[in-house]
mmCIF file of C-alpha atoms in Angstrom:
data_model
loop_
_atom_site.group_PDB
_atom_site.id
_atom_site.type_symbol
_atom_site.label_atom_id
_atom_site.label_comp_id
_atom_site.label_asym_id
_atom_site.label_seq_id
_atom_site.Cartn_x
_atom_site.Cartn_y
_atom_site.Cartn_z
ATOM 1 C CA MET E 1 131.325 128.317 6.804
ATOM 2 C CA ALA E 2 131.139 125.425 4.490
ATOM 3 C CA GLY E 3 130.420 122.496 5.642
ATOM 4 C CA CYS E 4 129.344 123.241 8.762
ATOM 5 C CA VAL E 5 126.014 122.164 10.152
ATOM 6 C CA ALA E 6 124.091 125.022 12.340
ATOM 7 C CA ARG E 7 122.476 123.568 15.198
ATOM 8 C CA ARG E 8 120.939 124.949 18.419
ATOM 9 C CA ALA E 9 120.287 122.764 21.810
ATOM 10 C CA LEU E 10 116.734 122.076 22.747
ATOM 11 C CA THR E 11 116.282 122.466 26.385
ATOM 12 C CA VAL E 12 113.625 120.352 27.747
ATOM 13 C CA GLY E 13 113.599 120.082 31.708
ATOM 14 C CA SER E 14 116.902 119.153 32.546
ATOM 15 C CA ARG E 15 117.306 117.186 29.203
ATOM 16 C CA TRP E 16 119.788 118.471 26.616
ATOM 17 C CA TRP E 17 118.761 117.568 22.834
ATOM 18 C CA SER E 18 119.979 118.813 19.859
ATOM 19 C CA ARG E 19 118.222 120.166 16.825
ATOM 20 C CA SER E 20 119.906 120.452 13.523
ATOM 21 C CA LEU E 21 118.943 123.361 11.738
ATOM 22 C CA ALA E 22 120.261 121.949 8.047
ATOM 23 C CA GLY E 23 118.062 120.126 5.475
ATOM 24 C CA ALA E 24 114.951 120.709 3.879
ATOM 25 C CA ARG E 25 113.125 118.120 5.798
ATOM 26 C CA GLY E 26 112.921 119.820 9.014
ATOM 27 C CA PRO E 27 114.792 120.106 12.437
ATOM 28 C CA ARG E 28 116.917 116.853 13.178
ATOM 29 C CA LEU E 29 116.673 115.399 16.729
ATOM 30 C CA TYR E 30 119.740 114.154 18.325
ATOM 31 C CA CYS E 31 120.205 113.000 21.874
ATOM 32 C CA ALA E 32 123.397 111.928 23.927
ATOM 33 C CA ALA E 33 124.631 108.318 23.217
ATOM 34 C CA GLY E 34 123.334 106.283 25.981
ATOM 35 C CA GLY E 35 120.083 108.017 26.795
ATOM 36 C CA ALA E 36 118.379 111.640 26.919
ATOM 37 C CA GLY E 37 119.665 112.448 30.246
ATOM 38 C CA ALA E 38 123.018 111.946 29.919
ATOM 39 C CA PHE E 39 123.804 115.214 27.722
ATOM 40 C CA PRO E 40 125.380 117.912 29.706
ATOM 41 C CA PRO E 41 125.125 121.818 29.085
ATOM 42 C CA ALA E 42 128.636 121.820 28.089
ATOM 43 C CA ALA E 43 127.575 119.690 25.081
ATOM 44 C CA THR E 44 125.806 122.381 23.317
ATOM 45 C CA THR E 45 129.396 123.547 22.080
ATOM 46 C CA MET E 46 130.102 119.974 20.717
ATOM 47 C CA THR E 47 130.959 118.990 17.361
ATOM 48 C CA ARG E 48 128.062 116.546 16.149
ATOM 49 C CA ARG E 49 129.281 112.673 15.692
ATOM 50 C CA HIS E 50 127.107 110.162 14.447
ATOM 51 C CA LEU E 51 128.454 107.410 17.014
ATOM 52 C CA SER E 52 126.297 105.065 19.113
ATOM 53 C CA SER E 53 126.479 104.339 22.644
ATOM 54 C CA ARG E 54 128.188 100.811 21.854
ATOM 55 C CA ASN E 55 131.150 102.925 20.667
ATOM 56 C CA ARG E 56 131.030 105.337 23.590
ATOM 57 C CA PRO E 57 129.560 104.122 26.724
ATOM 58 C CA GLU E 58 130.130 107.388 28.522
ATOM 59 C CA GLY E 59 127.750 108.691 26.567
ATOM 60 C CA LYS E 60 128.770 112.194 25.334
ATOM 61 C CA VAL E 61 128.208 111.999 22.001
ATOM 62 C CA LEU E 62 125.108 112.877 19.761
ATOM 63 C CA GLU E 63 123.283 110.195 17.870
ATOM 64 C CA THR E 64 120.689 111.001 15.750
ATOM 65 C CA VAL E 65 116.984 110.216 16.657
ATOM 66 C CA GLY E 66 114.699 111.585 14.056
ATOM 67 C CA VAL E 67 113.255 114.578 12.631
ATOM 68 C CA PHE E 68 110.948 116.685 14.226
ATOM 69 C CA GLU E 69 107.487 117.587 12.725
ATOM 70 C CA VAL E 70 105.331 120.499 13.253
ATOM 71 C CA PRO E 71 103.270 120.049 16.352
ATOM 72 C CA LYS E 72 99.291 119.546 15.633
ATOM 73 C CA GLN E 73 97.117 122.884 16.623
ATOM 74 C CA ASN E 74 93.820 120.735 15.733
ATOM 75 C CA GLY E 75 92.994 117.054 15.230
ATOM 76 C CA LYS E 76 94.582 114.245 17.201
ATOM 77 C CA TYR E 77 97.981 112.052 17.115
ATOM 78 C CA GLU E 78 97.564 108.690 15.574
ATOM 79 C CA THR E 79 98.579 105.570 16.780
ATOM 80 C CA GLY E 80 102.355 104.761 16.262
ATOM 81 C CA GLN E 81 103.265 108.469 16.393
ATOM 82 C CA LEU E 82 106.620 109.051 17.878
ATOM 83 C CA PHE E 83 107.188 112.427 20.266
ATOM 84 C CA LEU E 84 109.337 113.739 22.478
ATOM 85 C CA HIS E 85 107.869 114.920 25.783
ATOM 86 C CA SER E 86 107.946 118.474 26.232
ATOM 87 C CA ILE E 87 108.222 118.684 29.639
ATOM 88 C CA PHE E 88 110.139 115.672 30.947
ATOM 89 C CA GLY E 89 112.138 115.296 27.762
ATOM 90 C CA TYR E 90 111.791 111.316 27.303
ATOM 91 C CA ARG E 91 111.193 109.803 24.158
ATOM 92 C CA GLY E 92 107.717 107.999 23.363
ATOM 93 C CA VAL E 93 105.076 106.386 21.007
ATOM 94 C CA VAL E 94 101.428 107.041 21.339
ATOM 95 C CA LEU E 95 99.461 104.005 21.813
ATOM 96 C CA PHE E 96 95.624 105.496 21.532
ATOM 97 C CA PRO E 97 93.973 108.773 22.819
ATOM 98 C CA TRP E 98 91.487 109.669 25.478
ATOM 99 C CA GLN E 99 88.995 112.334 25.384
ATOM 100 C CA ALA E 100 88.933 113.364 29.301
ATOM 101 C CA ARG E 101 87.122 116.134 30.856
ATOM 102 C CA LEU E 102 89.375 119.119 31.699
ATOM 103 C CA TYR E 103 87.898 121.137 34.670
ATOM 104 C CA ASP E 104 90.832 124.132 34.767
ATOM 105 C CA ARG E 105 90.078 126.635 38.085
ATOM 106 C CA ASP E 106 92.235 129.137 36.070
ATOM 107 C CA VAL E 107 89.823 129.780 33.730
ATOM 108 C CA ALA E 108 86.581 129.210 35.782
ATOM 109 C CA SER E 109 83.818 132.221 35.782
ATOM 110 C CA ALA E 110 84.582 134.411 38.690
ATOM 111 C CA ALA E 111 82.119 133.363 41.355
ATOM 112 C CA PRO E 112 81.988 133.963 45.116
ATOM 113 C CA GLU E 113 83.587 131.131 47.014
ATOM 114 C CA LYS E 114 81.575 129.274 49.522
ATOM 115 C CA ALA E 115 82.554 128.302 52.729
ATOM 116 C CA GLU E 116 84.478 125.207 53.024
ATOM 117 C CA ASN E 117 82.225 121.920 53.271
ATOM 118 C CA PRO E 118 82.658 118.190 52.149
ATOM 119 C CA ALA E 119 80.606 118.884 49.136
ATOM 120 C CA GLY E 120 82.096 122.271 47.945
ATOM 121 C CA HIS E 121 85.780 122.576 49.847
ATOM 122 C CA GLY E 122 85.287 126.456 49.439
ATOM 123 C CA SER E 123 85.636 126.048 45.671
ATOM 124 C CA LYS E 124 84.507 127.734 42.460
ATOM 125 C CA GLU E 125 82.035 126.691 40.191
ATOM 126 C CA VAL E 126 84.236 125.079 37.273
ATOM 127 C CA LYS E 127 82.675 123.463 33.608
ATOM 128 C CA GLY E 128 84.683 120.508 32.150
ATOM 129 C CA LYS E 129 85.834 120.820 28.853
ATOM 130 C CA THR E 130 86.931 117.927 26.244
ATOM 131 C CA HIS E 131 90.716 117.436 26.271
ATOM 132 C CA THR E 132 92.986 114.746 24.543
ATOM 133 C CA TYR E 133 95.453 112.914 26.403
ATOM 134 C CA TYR E 134 97.286 110.116 25.147
ATOM 135 C CA GLN E 135 98.221 106.654 26.264
ATOM 136 C CA VAL E 136 102.016 106.340 25.526
ATOM 137 C CA LEU E 137 104.646 104.222 26.219
ATOM 138 C CA ILE E 138 108.370 105.640 27.585
ATOM 139 C CA ASP E 139 111.572 104.770 26.224
ATOM 140 C CA ALA E 140 113.163 102.447 28.803
ATOM 141 C CA ARG E 141 116.507 104.138 27.766
ATOM 142 C CA ASP E 142 115.229 107.649 29.419
ATOM 143 C CA CYS E 143 113.499 106.242 32.103
ATOM 144 C CA PRO E 144 116.687 106.292 34.484
ATOM 145 C CA HIS E 145 116.983 110.316 33.627
ATOM 146 C CA ILE E 146 113.490 111.035 34.416
ATOM 147 C CA SER E 147 113.427 109.194 37.580
ATOM 148 C CA GLN E 148 113.977 112.017 40.037
ATOM 149 C CA ARG E 149 111.148 114.347 38.257
ATOM 150 C CA SER E 150 108.301 111.493 37.247
ATOM 151 C CA GLN E 151 107.609 108.174 38.167
ATOM 152 C CA THR E 152 107.370 105.589 35.226
ATOM 153 C CA GLU E 153 104.626 103.538 36.365
ATOM 154 C CA ALA E 154 101.772 105.807 36.022
ATOM 155 C CA VAL E 155 99.714 102.722 35.515
ATOM 156 C CA THR E 156 98.659 100.303 38.291
ATOM 157 C CA PHE E 157 96.319 98.100 38.929
ATOM 158 C CA LEU E 158 94.883 95.907 41.812
ATOM 159 C CA ALA E 159 96.323 92.607 41.287
ATOM 160 C CA ASN E 160 93.633 90.084 41.079
ATOM 161 C CA HIS E 161 94.917 87.610 43.898
ATOM 162 C CA ASP E 162 94.531 86.192 47.357
ATOM 163 C CA ASP E 163 96.250 88.862 48.907
ATOM 164 C CA SER E 164 94.069 92.176 48.568
ATOM 165 C CA ARG E 165 97.110 94.575 49.398
ATOM 166 C CA ALA E 166 98.749 93.349 46.042
ATOM 167 C CA LEU E 167 99.177 96.090 43.444
ATOM 168 C CA TYR E 168 100.454 95.356 39.809
ATOM 169 C CA ALA E 169 102.313 98.256 37.907
ATOM 170 C CA ILE E 170 103.095 98.712 34.572
ATOM 171 C CA PRO E 171 106.208 100.571 33.656
ATOM 172 C CA GLY E 172 106.996 102.889 31.314
ATOM 173 C CA LEU E 173 103.288 103.444 30.449
ATOM 174 C CA ASP E 174 102.380 107.372 30.888
ATOM 175 C CA TYR E 175 99.235 109.732 29.951
ATOM 176 C CA VAL E 176 100.259 112.852 28.214
ATOM 177 C CA SER E 177 98.327 115.899 27.471
ATOM 178 C CA HIS E 178 98.170 116.835 23.607
ATOM 179 C CA GLU E 179 100.070 119.912 23.910
ATOM 180 C CA ASP E 180 103.204 117.994 25.686
ATOM 181 C CA ILE E 181 103.453 116.360 22.639
ATOM 182 C CA LEU E 182 106.642 117.308 20.159
ATOM 183 C CA PRO E 183 105.924 115.038 17.299
ATOM 184 C CA TYR E 184 108.909 113.446 15.184
ATOM 185 C CA THR E 185 109.477 110.942 12.454
ATOM 186 C CA SER E 186 112.583 108.170 12.626
ATOM 187 C CA THR E 187 113.598 105.814 10.004
ATOM 188 C CA ASP E 188 114.470 103.102 12.811
ATOM 189 C CA GLN E 189 111.944 100.157 12.553
ATOM 190 C CA VAL E 190 112.342 100.179 16.308
ATOM 191 C CA PRO E 191 112.695 103.365 17.549
ATOM 192 C CA ILE E 192 111.497 102.959 21.019
ATOM 193 C CA GLN E 193 112.760 100.133 23.464
ATOM 194 C CA HIS E 194 110.026 99.040 25.568
ATOM 195 C CA GLU E 195 109.210 95.485 25.921
ATOM 196 C CA LEU E 196 105.774 96.017 24.702
ATOM 197 C CA PHE E 197 106.664 98.067 21.716
ATOM 198 C CA GLU E 198 106.633 95.029 19.356
ATOM 199 C CA ARG E 199 103.979 93.356 20.764
ATOM 200 C CA PHE E 200 101.704 96.348 20.443
ATOM 201 C CA LEU E 201 103.082 98.114 17.206
ATOM 202 C CA LEU E 202 103.936 96.439 13.731
ATOM 203 C CA TYR E 203 106.313 98.593 11.475
ATOM 204 C CA ASP E 204 104.611 99.097 7.939
ATOM 205 C CA GLN E 205 106.658 101.772 5.943
ATOM 206 C CA THR E 206 103.437 102.616 3.644
ATOM 207 C CA LYS E 207 101.827 103.982 6.601
ATOM 208 C CA ALA E 208 101.949 107.671 7.993
ATOM 209 C CA PRO E 209 103.266 107.046 11.129
ATOM 210 C CA PRO E 210 104.650 104.062 10.171
ATOM 211 C CA PHE E 211 103.685 101.913 12.975
ATOM 212 C CA VAL E 212 100.363 100.526 13.040
ATOM 213 C CA ALA E 213 98.645 98.862 16.007
ATOM 214 C CA ARG E 214 98.472 94.794 16.152
ATOM 215 C CA GLU E 215 95.257 92.894 17.213
ATOM 216 C CA THR E 216 97.055 92.507 20.693
ATOM 217 C CA LEU E 217 97.177 96.694 21.442
ATOM 218 C CA ARG E 218 93.308 96.308 20.414
ATOM 219 C CA ALA E 219 92.450 93.396 22.605
ATOM 220 C CA TRP E 220 94.619 95.072 25.521
ATOM 221 C CA GLN E 221 92.990 98.125 25.202
ATOM 222 C CA GLU E 222 89.302 96.586 25.255
ATOM 223 C CA LYS E 223 90.027 94.103 28.279
ATOM 224 C CA ASN E 224 91.625 96.684 30.420
ATOM 225 C CA HIS E 225 89.559 99.972 29.562
ATOM 226 C CA PRO E 226 87.895 100.115 32.834
ATOM 227 C CA TRP E 227 91.260 100.562 34.840
ATOM 228 C CA LEU E 228 92.940 102.393 32.024
ATOM 229 C CA GLU E 229 90.404 104.977 31.129
ATOM 230 C CA LEU E 230 91.088 108.724 31.944
ATOM 231 C CA SER E 231 88.044 110.451 32.289
ATOM 232 C CA ASP E 232 88.633 113.616 34.571
ATOM 233 C CA VAL E 233 91.576 116.171 34.974
ATOM 234 C CA HIS E 234 91.647 118.871 37.653
ATOM 235 C CA ARG E 235 93.999 122.036 37.463
ATOM 236 C CA GLU E 236 94.618 124.869 39.451
ATOM 237 C CA THR E 237 97.419 127.598 39.583
ATOM 238 C CA THR E 238 98.674 129.501 42.888
ATOM 239 C CA GLU E 239 101.257 131.774 42.530
ATOM 240 C CA ASN E 240 102.841 130.539 39.501
ATOM 241 C CA ILE E 241 102.715 126.716 41.029
ATOM 242 C CA ARG E 242 100.386 124.735 38.572
ATOM 243 C CA VAL E 243 98.834 121.641 40.038
ATOM 244 C CA THR E 244 97.006 119.174 37.995
ATOM 245 C CA VAL E 245 95.550 115.948 39.389
ATOM 246 C CA ILE E 246 94.235 112.924 37.392
ATOM 247 C CA PRO E 247 92.186 110.187 39.739
ATOM 248 C CA PHE E 248 91.648 106.495 38.431
ATOM 249 C CA TYR E 249 89.512 104.127 39.985
ATOM 250 C CA MET E 250 91.469 100.837 40.759
ATOM 251 C CA GLY E 251 88.727 98.481 41.928
ATOM 252 C CA MET E 252 87.132 97.116 45.479
ATOM 253 C CA ARG E 253 88.424 94.761 47.484
ATOM 254 C CA GLU E 254 86.633 92.668 50.530
ATOM 255 C CA ALA E 255 88.505 93.238 54.061
ATOM 256 C CA GLN E 256 87.217 92.034 57.289
ATOM 257 C CA ASN E 257 83.653 91.619 56.409
ATOM 258 C CA SER E 258 83.764 95.468 54.509
ATOM 259 C CA HIS E 259 83.998 96.528 51.089
ATOM 260 C CA VAL E 260 87.542 98.877 50.431
ATOM 261 C CA TYR E 261 87.519 100.945 47.422
ATOM 262 C CA TRP E 262 90.786 101.753 45.987
ATOM 263 C CA TRP E 263 91.946 104.910 43.685
ATOM 264 C CA ARG E 264 95.213 106.235 42.126
ATOM 265 C CA TYR E 265 96.112 110.110 41.785
ATOM 266 C CA CYS E 266 98.607 111.103 39.552
ATOM 267 C CA ILE E 267 99.799 114.598 40.270
ATOM 268 C CA ARG E 268 102.003 116.981 38.114
ATOM 269 C CA LEU E 269 103.339 120.227 39.950
ATOM 270 C CA GLU E 270 104.712 122.991 37.507
ATOM 271 C CA ASN E 271 106.884 126.017 38.055
ATOM 272 C CA LEU E 272 105.368 128.537 35.462
ATOM 273 C CA ASP E 273 107.842 130.918 36.903
ATOM 274 C CA SER E 274 111.690 131.368 36.955
ATOM 275 C CA ASP E 275 111.991 131.782 40.660
ATOM 276 C CA VAL E 276 113.470 128.526 42.461
ATOM 277 C CA VAL E 277 110.657 127.126 44.718
ATOM 278 C CA GLN E 278 110.800 123.800 47.209
ATOM 279 C CA LEU E 279 107.953 121.888 48.031
ATOM 280 C CA ARG E 280 108.266 120.917 52.072
ATOM 281 C CA GLU E 281 104.865 119.627 53.396
ATOM 282 C CA ARG E 282 101.751 118.272 51.703
ATOM 283 C CA HIS E 283 98.143 118.907 53.516
ATOM 284 C CA TRP E 284 95.522 116.638 52.424
ATOM 285 C CA ARG E 285 91.760 116.637 53.437
ATOM 286 C CA ILE E 286 90.056 113.259 52.708
ATOM 287 C CA PHE E 287 85.866 113.067 52.527
ATOM 288 C CA SER E 288 84.226 109.681 52.365
ATOM 289 C CA LEU E 289 80.788 109.556 51.327
ATOM 290 C CA SER E 290 80.507 107.217 54.651
ATOM 291 C CA GLY E 291 80.697 110.465 56.516
ATOM 292 C CA THR E 292 84.126 110.393 57.543
ATOM 293 C CA LEU E 293 86.502 113.443 57.033
ATOM 294 C CA GLU E 294 90.392 112.527 57.455
ATOM 295 C CA THR E 295 93.237 115.225 57.503
ATOM 296 C CA VAL E 296 96.552 113.824 56.668
ATOM 297 C CA ARG E 297 99.803 116.164 56.906
ATOM 298 C CA GLY E 298 103.260 115.239 56.174
ATOM 299 C CA ARG E 299 107.065 116.089 54.991
ATOM 300 C CA GLY E 300 107.196 116.424 50.632
ATOM 301 C CA VAL E 301 105.524 113.748 48.581
ATOM 302 C CA VAL E 302 106.823 110.184 48.019
ATOM 303 C CA GLY E 303 109.378 110.524 50.075
ATOM 304 C CA ARG E 304 111.015 113.571 48.353
ATOM 305 C CA GLU E 305 111.087 117.698 48.864
ATOM 306 C CA PRO E 306 111.465 118.467 45.049
ATOM 307 C CA VAL E 307 113.132 121.623 43.595
ATOM 308 C CA LEU E 308 111.075 123.128 41.159
ATOM 309 C CA SER E 309 113.504 125.925 38.706
ATOM 310 C CA LYS E 310 113.719 126.897 35.144
ATOM 311 C CA GLU E 311 116.048 124.027 34.406
ATOM 312 C CA GLN E 312 113.888 121.592 35.878
ATOM 313 C CA PRO E 313 110.260 123.261 36.257
ATOM 314 C CA ALA E 314 108.316 120.042 36.581
ATOM 315 C CA PHE E 315 107.576 116.939 39.075
ATOM 316 C CA GLN E 316 105.085 114.260 38.404
ATOM 317 C CA TYR E 317 104.238 111.432 41.168
ATOM 318 C CA SER E 318 101.160 108.822 41.595
ATOM 319 C CA SER E 319 99.973 107.706 45.154
ATOM 320 C CA HIS E 320 96.939 105.407 46.325
ATOM 321 C CA VAL E 321 93.845 106.320 48.663
ATOM 322 C CA SER E 322 91.405 103.694 50.165
ATOM 323 C CA LEU E 323 87.978 104.439 51.201
ATOM 324 C CA GLN E 324 85.292 102.353 52.811
ATOM 325 C CA ALA E 325 82.758 103.803 50.600
ATOM 326 C CA SER E 326 82.232 103.897 46.750
ATOM 327 C CA SER E 327 83.091 107.626 46.379
ATOM 328 C CA GLY E 328 84.561 110.365 47.942
ATOM 329 C CA HIS E 329 86.529 113.687 47.746
ATOM 330 C CA MET E 330 89.901 114.857 47.904
ATOM 331 C CA TRP E 331 91.759 118.203 48.114
ATOM 332 C CA GLY E 332 94.167 120.046 50.494
ATOM 333 C CA THR E 333 97.307 122.269 50.044
ATOM 334 C CA PHE E 334 101.299 121.721 49.126
ATOM 335 C CA ARG E 335 103.643 124.308 51.379
ATOM 336 C CA PHE E 336 106.689 125.667 49.060
ATOM 337 C CA GLU E 337 109.425 127.170 50.172
ATOM 338 C CA ARG E 338 111.374 130.025 48.540
ATOM 339 C CA PRO E 339 115.252 130.755 48.769
ATOM 340 C CA ASP E 340 114.698 133.232 51.187
ATOM 341 C CA GLY E 341 113.123 130.764 53.609
ATOM 342 C CA SER E 342 109.516 132.297 53.432
ATOM 343 C CA HIS E 343 106.744 130.167 52.897
ATOM 344 C CA PHE E 344 103.644 130.004 50.743
ATOM 345 C CA ASP E 345 100.596 127.144 50.014
ATOM 346 C CA VAL E 346 99.650 125.959 46.730
ATOM 347 C CA ARG E 347 96.201 124.722 46.221
ATOM 348 C CA ILE E 348 95.657 121.365 45.417
ATOM 349 C CA PRO E 349 92.217 121.367 43.142
ATOM 350 C CA PRO E 350 89.270 119.063 44.809
ATOM 351 C CA PHE E 351 88.418 116.096 42.877
ATOM 352 C CA SER E 352 85.911 113.253 43.222
ATOM 353 C CA LEU E 353 86.592 109.812 43.558
ATOM 354 C CA GLU E 354 84.398 107.909 42.023
ATOM 355 C CA SER E 355 83.935 104.150 41.744
ATOM 356 C CA ASN E 356 82.774 102.380 38.593
ATOM 357 C CA LYS E 357 79.467 101.350 38.542
ATOM 358 C CA ASP E 358 79.943 98.313 36.022
ATOM 359 C CA GLU E 359 82.588 96.759 38.360
ATOM 360 C CA LYS E 360 84.324 93.967 36.886
ATOM 361 C CA THR E 361 87.101 91.518 37.829
ATOM 362 C CA PRO E 362 90.628 93.642 37.722
ATOM 363 C CA PRO E 363 93.195 92.120 35.329
ATOM 364 C CA SER E 364 96.073 89.901 36.946
ATOM 365 C CA GLY E 365 98.370 91.530 34.589
ATOM 366 C CA LEU E 366 98.663 92.282 30.928
ATOM 367 C CA HIS E 367 95.745 90.506 29.237
ATOM 368 C CA TRP E 368 96.404 89.526 25.177
#
């Protein structure tokens, strides 16, 4: 029909985005005004309108976000690349890449499993392969809509204060795997709302992407490298539930005449099937180089018992652990429940807790 725009909905988690199929430059990306998560399924039949959230605060209209680009199969995305997260659906911008070692137990060579012990944990021999992740900023407008499925403080530090328990968090800073990037372009000079966007990036229309790193971003990356660096990623799938773990060393503190070493670990749970399941329990085993083996059991994770479904297939959270030794290991299981009331255990891949040998003073905040 003349004057009509063909479009289809792009479902990403529980988020609804609309892609216009008209135009030669590529599919356009729209979101509900007022934030990505405000767009209900019923809006797939709604006529496209170019209104802002200021005009319609209830957020039931579409506003233009940008134009999708073809995802890169090879090579890396550059600093300043705008993207939509393929799992959690938030808008973001790439700051810089990390080359991590991915230990994927799903593709590990079949080998006899060993008896459980602190060194092997009944695990297969797994060789790491290089995989690209990105440090990114999350658009603040989307944070409220993903808070039930992904924490938006993926980076925390031990604050450099007298209080050894103080933690410092950077809101809206995340790590994203290369395959989770859905790149797009925008004509907006400030397309991402985050307090660090204009401090870190400068608009330059002669560049592609048109956002280049400021010196403040380079200085911040260099000064905080030990606490930002992503080095190892561990992944394993059990009964179509994939668990990905990324550990980070946070630093050491002295407490009661002893040294206490701290790590944070980020975990993502993904349901690769269409069946609905709910996480009910966690069971951790934590081995310290000092020779101690601790068992931790509890309901859910971070106070939640997330449901993983076809519409909301993933949940991501971060937590922390401390040891009175410079290294250790963690492994365990998550117990899930099916709709019929039956349960099954999902393995958490074993991962190492290693401290940085070149110990440096942790940052007290954002260094420029």
